[in-house]
PDB file of N, CA and C in Angstrom:
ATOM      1  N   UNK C 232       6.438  -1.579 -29.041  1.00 75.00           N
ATOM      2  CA  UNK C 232       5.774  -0.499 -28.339  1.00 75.00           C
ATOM      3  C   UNK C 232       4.691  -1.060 -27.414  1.00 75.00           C
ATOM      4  N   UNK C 233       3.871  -2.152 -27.974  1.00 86.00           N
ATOM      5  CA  UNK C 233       2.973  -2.709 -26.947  1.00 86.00           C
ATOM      6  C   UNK C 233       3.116  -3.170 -26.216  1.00 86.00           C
ATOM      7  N   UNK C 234       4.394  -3.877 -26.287  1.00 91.00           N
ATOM      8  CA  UNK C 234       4.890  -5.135 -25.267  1.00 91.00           C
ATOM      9  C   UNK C 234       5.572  -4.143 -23.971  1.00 91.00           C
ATOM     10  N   UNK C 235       6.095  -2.437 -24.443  1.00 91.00           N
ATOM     11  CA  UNK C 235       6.711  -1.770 -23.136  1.00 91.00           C
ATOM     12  C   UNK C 235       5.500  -1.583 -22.668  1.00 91.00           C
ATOM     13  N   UNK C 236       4.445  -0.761 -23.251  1.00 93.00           N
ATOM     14  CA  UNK C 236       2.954  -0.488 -22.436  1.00 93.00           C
ATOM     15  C   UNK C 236       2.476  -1.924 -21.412  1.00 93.00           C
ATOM     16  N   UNK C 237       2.428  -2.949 -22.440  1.00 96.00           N
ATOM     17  CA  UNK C 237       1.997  -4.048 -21.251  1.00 96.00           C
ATOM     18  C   UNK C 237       2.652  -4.507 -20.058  1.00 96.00           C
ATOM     19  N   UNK C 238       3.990  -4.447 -20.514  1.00 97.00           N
ATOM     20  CA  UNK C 238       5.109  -4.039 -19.175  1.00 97.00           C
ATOM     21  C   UNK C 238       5.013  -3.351 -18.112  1.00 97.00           C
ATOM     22  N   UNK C 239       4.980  -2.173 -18.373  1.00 97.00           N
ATOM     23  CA  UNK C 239       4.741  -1.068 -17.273  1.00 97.00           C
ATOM     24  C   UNK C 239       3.402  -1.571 -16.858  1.00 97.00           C
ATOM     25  N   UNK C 240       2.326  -1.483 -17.264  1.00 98.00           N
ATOM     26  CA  UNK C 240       1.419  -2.149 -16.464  1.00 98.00           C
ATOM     27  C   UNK C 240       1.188  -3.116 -15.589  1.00 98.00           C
ATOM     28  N   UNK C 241       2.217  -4.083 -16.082  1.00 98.00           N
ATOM     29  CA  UNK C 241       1.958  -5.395 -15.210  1.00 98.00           C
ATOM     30  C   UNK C 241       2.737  -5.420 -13.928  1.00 98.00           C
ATOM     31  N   UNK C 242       4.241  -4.641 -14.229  1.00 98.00           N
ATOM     32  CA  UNK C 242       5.018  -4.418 -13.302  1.00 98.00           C
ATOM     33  C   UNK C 242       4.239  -2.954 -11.945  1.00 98.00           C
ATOM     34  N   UNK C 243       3.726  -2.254 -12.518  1.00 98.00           N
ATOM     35  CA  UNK C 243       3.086  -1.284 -11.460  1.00 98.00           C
ATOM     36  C   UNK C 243       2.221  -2.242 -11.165  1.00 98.00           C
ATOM     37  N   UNK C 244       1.128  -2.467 -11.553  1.00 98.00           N
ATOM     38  CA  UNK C 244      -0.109  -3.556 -10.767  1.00 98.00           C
ATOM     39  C   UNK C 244       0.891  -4.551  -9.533  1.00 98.00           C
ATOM     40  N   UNK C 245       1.913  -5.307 -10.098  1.00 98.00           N
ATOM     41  CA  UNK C 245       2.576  -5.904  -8.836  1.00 98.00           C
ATOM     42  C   UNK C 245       2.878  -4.866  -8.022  1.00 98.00           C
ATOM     43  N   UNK C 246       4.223  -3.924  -8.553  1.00 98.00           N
ATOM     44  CA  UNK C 246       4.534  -3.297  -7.291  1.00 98.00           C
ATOM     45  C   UNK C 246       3.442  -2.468  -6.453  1.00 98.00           C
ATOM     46  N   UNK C 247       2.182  -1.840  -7.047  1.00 98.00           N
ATOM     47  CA  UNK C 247       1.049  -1.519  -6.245  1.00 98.00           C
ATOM     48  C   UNK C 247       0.576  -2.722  -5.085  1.00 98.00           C
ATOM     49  N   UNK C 248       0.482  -3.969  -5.724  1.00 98.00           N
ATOM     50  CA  UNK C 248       0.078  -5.572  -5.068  1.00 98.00           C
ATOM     51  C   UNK C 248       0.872  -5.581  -3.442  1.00 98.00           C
ATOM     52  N   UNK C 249       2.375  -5.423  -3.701  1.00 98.00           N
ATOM     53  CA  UNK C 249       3.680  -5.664  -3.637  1.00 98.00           C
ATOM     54  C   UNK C 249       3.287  -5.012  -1.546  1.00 98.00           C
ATOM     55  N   UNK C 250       2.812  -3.833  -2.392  1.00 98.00           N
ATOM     56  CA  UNK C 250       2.884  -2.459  -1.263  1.00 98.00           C
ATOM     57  C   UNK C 250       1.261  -3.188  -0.104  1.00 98.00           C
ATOM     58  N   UNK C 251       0.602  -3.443  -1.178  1.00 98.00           N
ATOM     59  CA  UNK C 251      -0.626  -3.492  -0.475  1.00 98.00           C
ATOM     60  C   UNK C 251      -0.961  -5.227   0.566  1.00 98.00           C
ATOM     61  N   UNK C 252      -0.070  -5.981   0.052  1.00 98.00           N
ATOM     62  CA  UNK C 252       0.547  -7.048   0.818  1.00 98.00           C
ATOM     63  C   UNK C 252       1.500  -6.998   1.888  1.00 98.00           C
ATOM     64  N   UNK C 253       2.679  -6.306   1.680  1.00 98.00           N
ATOM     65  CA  UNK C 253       3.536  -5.608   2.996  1.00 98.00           C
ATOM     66  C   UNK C 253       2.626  -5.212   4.373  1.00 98.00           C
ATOM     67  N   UNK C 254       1.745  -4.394   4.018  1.00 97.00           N
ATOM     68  CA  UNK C 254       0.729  -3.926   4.653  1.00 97.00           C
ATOM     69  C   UNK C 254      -0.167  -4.950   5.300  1.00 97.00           C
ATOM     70  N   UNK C 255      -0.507  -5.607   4.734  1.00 98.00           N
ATOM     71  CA  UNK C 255      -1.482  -6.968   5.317  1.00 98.00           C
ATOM     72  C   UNK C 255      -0.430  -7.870   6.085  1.00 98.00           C
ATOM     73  N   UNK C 256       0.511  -8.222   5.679  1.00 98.00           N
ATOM     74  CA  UNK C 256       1.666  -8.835   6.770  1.00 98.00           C
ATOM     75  C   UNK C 256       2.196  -8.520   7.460  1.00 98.00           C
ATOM     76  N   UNK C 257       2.315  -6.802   7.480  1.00 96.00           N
ATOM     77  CA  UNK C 257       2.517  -5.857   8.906  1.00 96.00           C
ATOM     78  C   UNK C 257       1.627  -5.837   9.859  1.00 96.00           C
ATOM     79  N   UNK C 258       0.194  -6.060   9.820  1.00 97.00           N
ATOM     80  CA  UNK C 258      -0.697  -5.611  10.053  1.00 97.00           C
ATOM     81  C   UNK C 258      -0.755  -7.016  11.112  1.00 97.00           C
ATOM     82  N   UNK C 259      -0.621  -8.219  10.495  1.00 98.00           N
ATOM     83  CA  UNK C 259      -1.245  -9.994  10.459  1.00 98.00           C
ATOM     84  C   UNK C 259       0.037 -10.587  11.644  1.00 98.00           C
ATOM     85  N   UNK C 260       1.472  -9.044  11.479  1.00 97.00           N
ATOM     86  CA  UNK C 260       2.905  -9.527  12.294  1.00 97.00           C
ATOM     87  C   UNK C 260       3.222 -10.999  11.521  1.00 97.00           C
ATOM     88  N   UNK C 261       2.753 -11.061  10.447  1.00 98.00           N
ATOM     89  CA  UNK C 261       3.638 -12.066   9.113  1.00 98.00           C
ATOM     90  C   UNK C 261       4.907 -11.747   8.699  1.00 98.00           C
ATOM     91  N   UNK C 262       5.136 -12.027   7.777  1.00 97.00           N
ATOM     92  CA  UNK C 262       6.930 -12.417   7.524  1.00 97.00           C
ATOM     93  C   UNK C 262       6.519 -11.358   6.357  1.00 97.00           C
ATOM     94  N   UNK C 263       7.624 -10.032   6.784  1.00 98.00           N
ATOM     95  CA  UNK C 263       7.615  -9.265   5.468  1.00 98.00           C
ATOM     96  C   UNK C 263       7.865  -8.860   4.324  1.00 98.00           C
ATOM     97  N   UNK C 264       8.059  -8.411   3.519  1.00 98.00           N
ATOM     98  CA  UNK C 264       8.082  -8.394   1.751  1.00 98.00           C
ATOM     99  C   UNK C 264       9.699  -7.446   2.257  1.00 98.00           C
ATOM    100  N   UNK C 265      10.815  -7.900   1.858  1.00 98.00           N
ATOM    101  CA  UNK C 265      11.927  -6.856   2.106  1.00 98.00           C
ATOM    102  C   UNK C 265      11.643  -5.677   1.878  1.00 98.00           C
ATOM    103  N   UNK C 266      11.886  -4.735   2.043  1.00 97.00           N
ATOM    104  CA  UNK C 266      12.565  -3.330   1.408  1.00 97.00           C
ATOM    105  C   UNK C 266      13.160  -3.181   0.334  1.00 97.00           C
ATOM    106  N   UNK C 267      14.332  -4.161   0.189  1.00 98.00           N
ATOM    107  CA  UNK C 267      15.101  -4.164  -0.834  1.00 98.00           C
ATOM    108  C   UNK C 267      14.419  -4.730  -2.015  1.00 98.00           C
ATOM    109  N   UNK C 268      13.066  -5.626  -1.992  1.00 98.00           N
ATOM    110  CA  UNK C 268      12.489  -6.199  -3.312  1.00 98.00           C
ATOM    111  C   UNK C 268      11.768  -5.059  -3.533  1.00 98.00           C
ATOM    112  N   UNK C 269      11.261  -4.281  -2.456  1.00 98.00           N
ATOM    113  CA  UNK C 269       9.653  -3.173  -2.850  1.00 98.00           C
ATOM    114  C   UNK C 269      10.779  -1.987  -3.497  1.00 98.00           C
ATOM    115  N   UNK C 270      12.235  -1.996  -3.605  1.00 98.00           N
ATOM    116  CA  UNK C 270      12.685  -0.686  -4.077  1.00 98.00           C
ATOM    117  C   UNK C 270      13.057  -1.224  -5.262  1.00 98.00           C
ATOM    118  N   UNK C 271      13.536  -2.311  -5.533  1.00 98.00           N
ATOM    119  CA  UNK C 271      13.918  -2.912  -6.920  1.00 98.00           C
ATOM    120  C   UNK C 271      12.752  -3.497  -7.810  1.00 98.00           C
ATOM    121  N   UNK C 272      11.522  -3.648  -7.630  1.00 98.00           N
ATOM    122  CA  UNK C 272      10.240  -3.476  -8.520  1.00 98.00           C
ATOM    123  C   UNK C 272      10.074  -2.644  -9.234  1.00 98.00           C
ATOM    124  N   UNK C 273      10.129  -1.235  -7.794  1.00 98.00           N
ATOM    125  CA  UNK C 273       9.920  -0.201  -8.691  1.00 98.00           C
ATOM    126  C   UNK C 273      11.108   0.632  -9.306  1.00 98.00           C
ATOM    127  N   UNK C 274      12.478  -0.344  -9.043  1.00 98.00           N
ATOM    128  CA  UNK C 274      13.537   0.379 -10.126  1.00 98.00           C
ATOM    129  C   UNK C 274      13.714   0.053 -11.402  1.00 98.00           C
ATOM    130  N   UNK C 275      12.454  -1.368 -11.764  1.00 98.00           N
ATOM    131  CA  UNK C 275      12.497  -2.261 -13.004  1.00 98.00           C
ATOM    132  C   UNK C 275      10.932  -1.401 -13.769  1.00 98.00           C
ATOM    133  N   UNK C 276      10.732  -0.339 -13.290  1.00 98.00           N
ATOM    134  CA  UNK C 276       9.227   0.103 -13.566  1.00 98.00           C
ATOM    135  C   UNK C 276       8.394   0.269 -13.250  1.00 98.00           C
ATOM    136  N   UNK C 277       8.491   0.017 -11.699  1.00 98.00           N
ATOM    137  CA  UNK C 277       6.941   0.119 -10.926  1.00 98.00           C
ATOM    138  C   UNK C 277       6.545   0.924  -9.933  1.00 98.00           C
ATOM    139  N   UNK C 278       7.786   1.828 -10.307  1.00 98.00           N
ATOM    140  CA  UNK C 278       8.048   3.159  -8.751  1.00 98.00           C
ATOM    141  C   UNK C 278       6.299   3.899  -8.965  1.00 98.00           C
ATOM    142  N   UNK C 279       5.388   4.042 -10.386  1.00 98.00           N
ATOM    143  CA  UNK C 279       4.634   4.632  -9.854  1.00 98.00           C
ATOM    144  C   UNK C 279       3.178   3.606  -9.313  1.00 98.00           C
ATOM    145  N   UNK C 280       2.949   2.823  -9.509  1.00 98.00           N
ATOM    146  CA  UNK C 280       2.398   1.490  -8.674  1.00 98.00           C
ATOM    147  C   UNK C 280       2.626   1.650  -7.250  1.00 98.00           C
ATOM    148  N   UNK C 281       4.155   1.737  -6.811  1.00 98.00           N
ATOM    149  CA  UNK C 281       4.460   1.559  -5.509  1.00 98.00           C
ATOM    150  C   UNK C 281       4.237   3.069  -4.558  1.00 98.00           C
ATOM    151  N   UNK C 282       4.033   4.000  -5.397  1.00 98.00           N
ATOM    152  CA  UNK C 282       4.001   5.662  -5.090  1.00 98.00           C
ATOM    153  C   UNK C 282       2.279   5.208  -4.828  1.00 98.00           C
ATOM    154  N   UNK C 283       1.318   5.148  -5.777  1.00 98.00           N
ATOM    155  CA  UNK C 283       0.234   4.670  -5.475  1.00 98.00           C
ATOM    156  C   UNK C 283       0.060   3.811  -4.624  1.00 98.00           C
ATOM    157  N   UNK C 284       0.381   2.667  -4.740  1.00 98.00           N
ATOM    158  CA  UNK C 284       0.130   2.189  -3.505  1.00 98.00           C
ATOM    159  C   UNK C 284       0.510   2.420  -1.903  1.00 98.00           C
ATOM    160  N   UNK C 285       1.319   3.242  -2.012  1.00 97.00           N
ATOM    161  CA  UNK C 285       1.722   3.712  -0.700  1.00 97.00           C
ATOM    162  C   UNK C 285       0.801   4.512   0.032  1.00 97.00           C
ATOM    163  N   UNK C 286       0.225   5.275  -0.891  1.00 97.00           N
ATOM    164  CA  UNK C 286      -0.857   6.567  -0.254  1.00 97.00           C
ATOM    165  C   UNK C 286      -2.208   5.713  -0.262  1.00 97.00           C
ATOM    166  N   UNK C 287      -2.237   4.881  -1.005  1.00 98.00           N
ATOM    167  CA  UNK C 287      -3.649   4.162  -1.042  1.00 98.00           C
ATOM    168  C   UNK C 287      -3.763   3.179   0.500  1.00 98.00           C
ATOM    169  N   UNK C 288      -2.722   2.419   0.433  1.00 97.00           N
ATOM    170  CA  UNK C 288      -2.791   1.436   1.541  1.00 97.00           C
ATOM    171  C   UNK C 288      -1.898   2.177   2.630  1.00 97.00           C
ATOM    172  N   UNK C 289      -1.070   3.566   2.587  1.00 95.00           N
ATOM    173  CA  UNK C 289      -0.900   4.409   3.881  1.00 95.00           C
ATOM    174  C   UNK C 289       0.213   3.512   4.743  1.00 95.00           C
ATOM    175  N   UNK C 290       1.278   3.346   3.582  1.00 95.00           N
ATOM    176  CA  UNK C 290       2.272   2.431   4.155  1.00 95.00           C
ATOM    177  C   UNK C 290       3.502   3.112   3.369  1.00 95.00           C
ATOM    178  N   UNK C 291       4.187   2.720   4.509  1.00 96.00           N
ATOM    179  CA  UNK C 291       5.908   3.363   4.379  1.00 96.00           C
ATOM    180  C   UNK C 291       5.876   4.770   4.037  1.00 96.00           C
ATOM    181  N   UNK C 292       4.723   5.307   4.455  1.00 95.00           N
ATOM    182  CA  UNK C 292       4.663   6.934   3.974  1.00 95.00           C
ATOM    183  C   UNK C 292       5.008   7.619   5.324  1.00 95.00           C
ATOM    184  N   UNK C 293       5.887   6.678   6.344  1.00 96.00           N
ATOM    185  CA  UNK C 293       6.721   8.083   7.319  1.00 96.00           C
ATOM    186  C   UNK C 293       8.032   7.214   7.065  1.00 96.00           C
ATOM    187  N   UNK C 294       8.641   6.385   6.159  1.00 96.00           N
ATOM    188  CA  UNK C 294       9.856   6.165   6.105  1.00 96.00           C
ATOM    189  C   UNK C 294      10.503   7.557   4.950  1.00 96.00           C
ATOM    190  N   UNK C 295      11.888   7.963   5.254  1.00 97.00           N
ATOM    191  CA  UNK C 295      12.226   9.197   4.233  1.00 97.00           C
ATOM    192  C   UNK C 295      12.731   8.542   3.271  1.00 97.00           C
ATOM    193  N   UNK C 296      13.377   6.974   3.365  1.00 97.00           N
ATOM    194  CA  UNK C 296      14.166   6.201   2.095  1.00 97.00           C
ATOM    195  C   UNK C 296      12.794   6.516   1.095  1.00 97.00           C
ATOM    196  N   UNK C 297      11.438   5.862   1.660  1.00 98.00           N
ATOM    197  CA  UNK C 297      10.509   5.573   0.687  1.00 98.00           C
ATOM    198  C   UNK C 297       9.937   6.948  -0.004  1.00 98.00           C
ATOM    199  N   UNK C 298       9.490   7.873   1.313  1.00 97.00           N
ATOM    200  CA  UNK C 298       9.141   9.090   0.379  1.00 97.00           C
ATOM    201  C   UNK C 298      10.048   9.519  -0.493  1.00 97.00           C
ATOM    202  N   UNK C 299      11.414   9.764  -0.649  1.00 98.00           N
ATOM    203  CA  UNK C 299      12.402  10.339  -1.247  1.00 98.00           C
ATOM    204  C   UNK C 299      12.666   9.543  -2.696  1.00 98.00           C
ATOM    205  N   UNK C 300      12.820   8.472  -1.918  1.00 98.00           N
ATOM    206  CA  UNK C 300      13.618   7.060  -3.032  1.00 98.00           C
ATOM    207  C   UNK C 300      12.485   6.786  -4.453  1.00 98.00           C
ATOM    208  N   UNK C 301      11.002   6.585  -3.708  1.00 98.00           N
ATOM    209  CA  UNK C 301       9.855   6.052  -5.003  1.00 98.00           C
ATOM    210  C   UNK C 301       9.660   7.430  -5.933  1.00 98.00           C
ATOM    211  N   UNK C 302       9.503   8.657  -5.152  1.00 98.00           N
ATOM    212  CA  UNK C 302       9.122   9.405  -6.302  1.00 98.00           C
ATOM    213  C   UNK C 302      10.665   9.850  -7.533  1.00 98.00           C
ATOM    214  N   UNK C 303      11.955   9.373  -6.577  1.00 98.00           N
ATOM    215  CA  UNK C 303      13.102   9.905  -7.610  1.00 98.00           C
ATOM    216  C   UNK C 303      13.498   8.467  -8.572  1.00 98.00           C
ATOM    217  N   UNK C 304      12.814   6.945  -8.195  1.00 98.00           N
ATOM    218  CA  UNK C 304      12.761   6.046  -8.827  1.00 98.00           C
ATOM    219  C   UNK C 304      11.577   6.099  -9.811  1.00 98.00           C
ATOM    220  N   UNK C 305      10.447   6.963 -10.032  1.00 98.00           N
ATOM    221  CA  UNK C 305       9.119   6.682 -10.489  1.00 98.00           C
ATOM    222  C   UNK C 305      10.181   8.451 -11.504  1.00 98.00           C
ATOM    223  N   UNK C 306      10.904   9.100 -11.526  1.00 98.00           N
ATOM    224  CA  UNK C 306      11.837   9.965 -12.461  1.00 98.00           C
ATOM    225  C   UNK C 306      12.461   9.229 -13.288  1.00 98.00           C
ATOM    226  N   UNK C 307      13.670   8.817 -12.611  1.00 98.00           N
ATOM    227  CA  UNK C 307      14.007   7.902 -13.313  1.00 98.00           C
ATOM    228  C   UNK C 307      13.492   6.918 -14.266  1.00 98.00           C
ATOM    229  N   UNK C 308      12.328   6.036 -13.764  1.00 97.00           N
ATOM    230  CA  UNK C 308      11.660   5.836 -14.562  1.00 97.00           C
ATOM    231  C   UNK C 308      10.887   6.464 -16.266  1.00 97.00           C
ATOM    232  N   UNK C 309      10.755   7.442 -15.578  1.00 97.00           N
ATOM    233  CA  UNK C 309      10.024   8.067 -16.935  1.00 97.00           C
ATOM    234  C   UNK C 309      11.274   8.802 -17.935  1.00 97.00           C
ATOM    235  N   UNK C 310      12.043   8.683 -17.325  1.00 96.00           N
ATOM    236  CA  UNK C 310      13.435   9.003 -18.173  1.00 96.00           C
ATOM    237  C   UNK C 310      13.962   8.109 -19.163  1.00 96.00           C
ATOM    238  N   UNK C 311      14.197   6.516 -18.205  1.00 95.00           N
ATOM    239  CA  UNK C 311      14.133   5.504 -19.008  1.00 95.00           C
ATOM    240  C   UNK C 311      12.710   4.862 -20.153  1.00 95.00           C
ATOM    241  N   UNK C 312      11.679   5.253 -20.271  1.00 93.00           N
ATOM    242  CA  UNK C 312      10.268   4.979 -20.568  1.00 93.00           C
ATOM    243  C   UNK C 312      10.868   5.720 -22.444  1.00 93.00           C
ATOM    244  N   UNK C 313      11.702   7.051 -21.618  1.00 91.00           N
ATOM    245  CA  UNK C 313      11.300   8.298 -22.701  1.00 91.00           C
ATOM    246  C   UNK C 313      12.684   7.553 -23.677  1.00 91.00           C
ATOM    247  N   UNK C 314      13.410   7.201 -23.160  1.00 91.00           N
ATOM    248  CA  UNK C 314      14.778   6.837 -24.168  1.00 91.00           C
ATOM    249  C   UNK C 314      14.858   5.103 -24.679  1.00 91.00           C
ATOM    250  N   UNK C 315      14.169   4.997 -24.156  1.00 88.00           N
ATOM    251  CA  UNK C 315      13.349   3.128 -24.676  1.00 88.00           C
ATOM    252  C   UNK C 315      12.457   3.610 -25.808  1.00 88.00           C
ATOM    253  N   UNK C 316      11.514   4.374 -25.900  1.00 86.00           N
ATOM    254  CA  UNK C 316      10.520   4.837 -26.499  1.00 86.00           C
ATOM    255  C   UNK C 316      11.266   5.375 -27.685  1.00 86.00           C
ATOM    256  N   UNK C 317      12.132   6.196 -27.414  1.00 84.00           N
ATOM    257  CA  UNK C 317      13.319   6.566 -28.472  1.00 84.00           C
ATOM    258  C   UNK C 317      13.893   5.376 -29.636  1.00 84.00           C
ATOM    259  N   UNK C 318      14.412   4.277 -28.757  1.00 83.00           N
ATOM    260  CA  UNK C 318      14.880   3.555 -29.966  1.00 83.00           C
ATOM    261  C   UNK C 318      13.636   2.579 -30.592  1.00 83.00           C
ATOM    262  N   UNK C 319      12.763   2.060 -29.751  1.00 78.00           N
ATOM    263  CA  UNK C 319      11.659   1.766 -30.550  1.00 78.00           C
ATOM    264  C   UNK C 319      10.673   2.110 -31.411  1.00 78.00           C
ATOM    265  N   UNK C 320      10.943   3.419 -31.009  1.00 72.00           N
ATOM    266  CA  UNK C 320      10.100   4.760 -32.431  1.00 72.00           C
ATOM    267  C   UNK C 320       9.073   4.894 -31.982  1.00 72.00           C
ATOM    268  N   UNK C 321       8.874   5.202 -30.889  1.00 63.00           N
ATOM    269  CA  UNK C 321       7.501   5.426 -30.180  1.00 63.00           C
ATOM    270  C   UNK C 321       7.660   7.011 -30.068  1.00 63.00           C
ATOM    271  N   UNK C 322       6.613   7.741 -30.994  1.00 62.00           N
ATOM    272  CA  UNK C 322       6.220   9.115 -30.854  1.00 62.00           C
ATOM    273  C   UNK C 322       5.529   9.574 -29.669  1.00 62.00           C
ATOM    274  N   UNK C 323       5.883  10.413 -28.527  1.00 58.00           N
ATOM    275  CA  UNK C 323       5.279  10.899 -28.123  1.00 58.00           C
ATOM    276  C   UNK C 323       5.124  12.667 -28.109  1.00 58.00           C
ATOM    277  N   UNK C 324       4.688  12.491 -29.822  1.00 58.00           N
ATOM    278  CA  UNK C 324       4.435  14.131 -30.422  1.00 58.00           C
ATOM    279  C   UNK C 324       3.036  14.426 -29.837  1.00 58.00           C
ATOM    280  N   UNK C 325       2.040  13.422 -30.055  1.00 53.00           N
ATOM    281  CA  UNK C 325       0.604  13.432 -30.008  1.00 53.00           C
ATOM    282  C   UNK C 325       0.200  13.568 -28.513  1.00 53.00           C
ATOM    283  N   UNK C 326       1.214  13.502 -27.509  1.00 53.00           N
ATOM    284  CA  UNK C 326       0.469  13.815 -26.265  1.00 53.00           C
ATOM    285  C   UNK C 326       0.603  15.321 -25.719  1.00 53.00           C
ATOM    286  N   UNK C 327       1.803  16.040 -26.347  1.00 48.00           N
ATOM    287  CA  UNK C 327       2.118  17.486 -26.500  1.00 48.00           C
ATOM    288  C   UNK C 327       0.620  18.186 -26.909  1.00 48.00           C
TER     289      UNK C 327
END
């Protein structure tokens, strides 16, 4: 159970990182972070990192892949969170 909590954390903190670096190398006309890595971060857990970081650092928020794609990957996510949580016996009675 601790080791998924420390997970999700570490993986959003990157993909938040992820977003807020794209941005500095857009900005610098540096060599950019794909698309395809910033959507597969947050398909491993970090869609809400990368949802945050998008509005924070005000990036890829007029692409429709990204608006559409992070918040139905940051679903997904919590779908998978809820059925992981399932076989590891993680109650979430106490947040009801």
């Amino acid at each position: 159970m601790e080791l998924l909590i420390i997970y999700l954390l570490v993986i959003n903190m990157i993909a938040f990182a992820m977003m807020g670096m794209d941005k500095s190398y857009a900005r610098h006309k540096k060599r950019r972070i794909p698309e395809k890595r910033l959507f597969g971060v947050s398909a491993i857990g970090g869609a809400l990192g990368a949802w945050i970081g998008m509005q924070v650092w005000r990036h890829k928020t007029k692409h429709t892949s990204f608006r559409v794609g992070i918040p139905l990957l940051f679903l997904l996510n919590l779908v998978v969170i809820y059925y992981l949580s399932g076989l590891i016996g993680m109650n979430f009675n106490y947040i009801a």
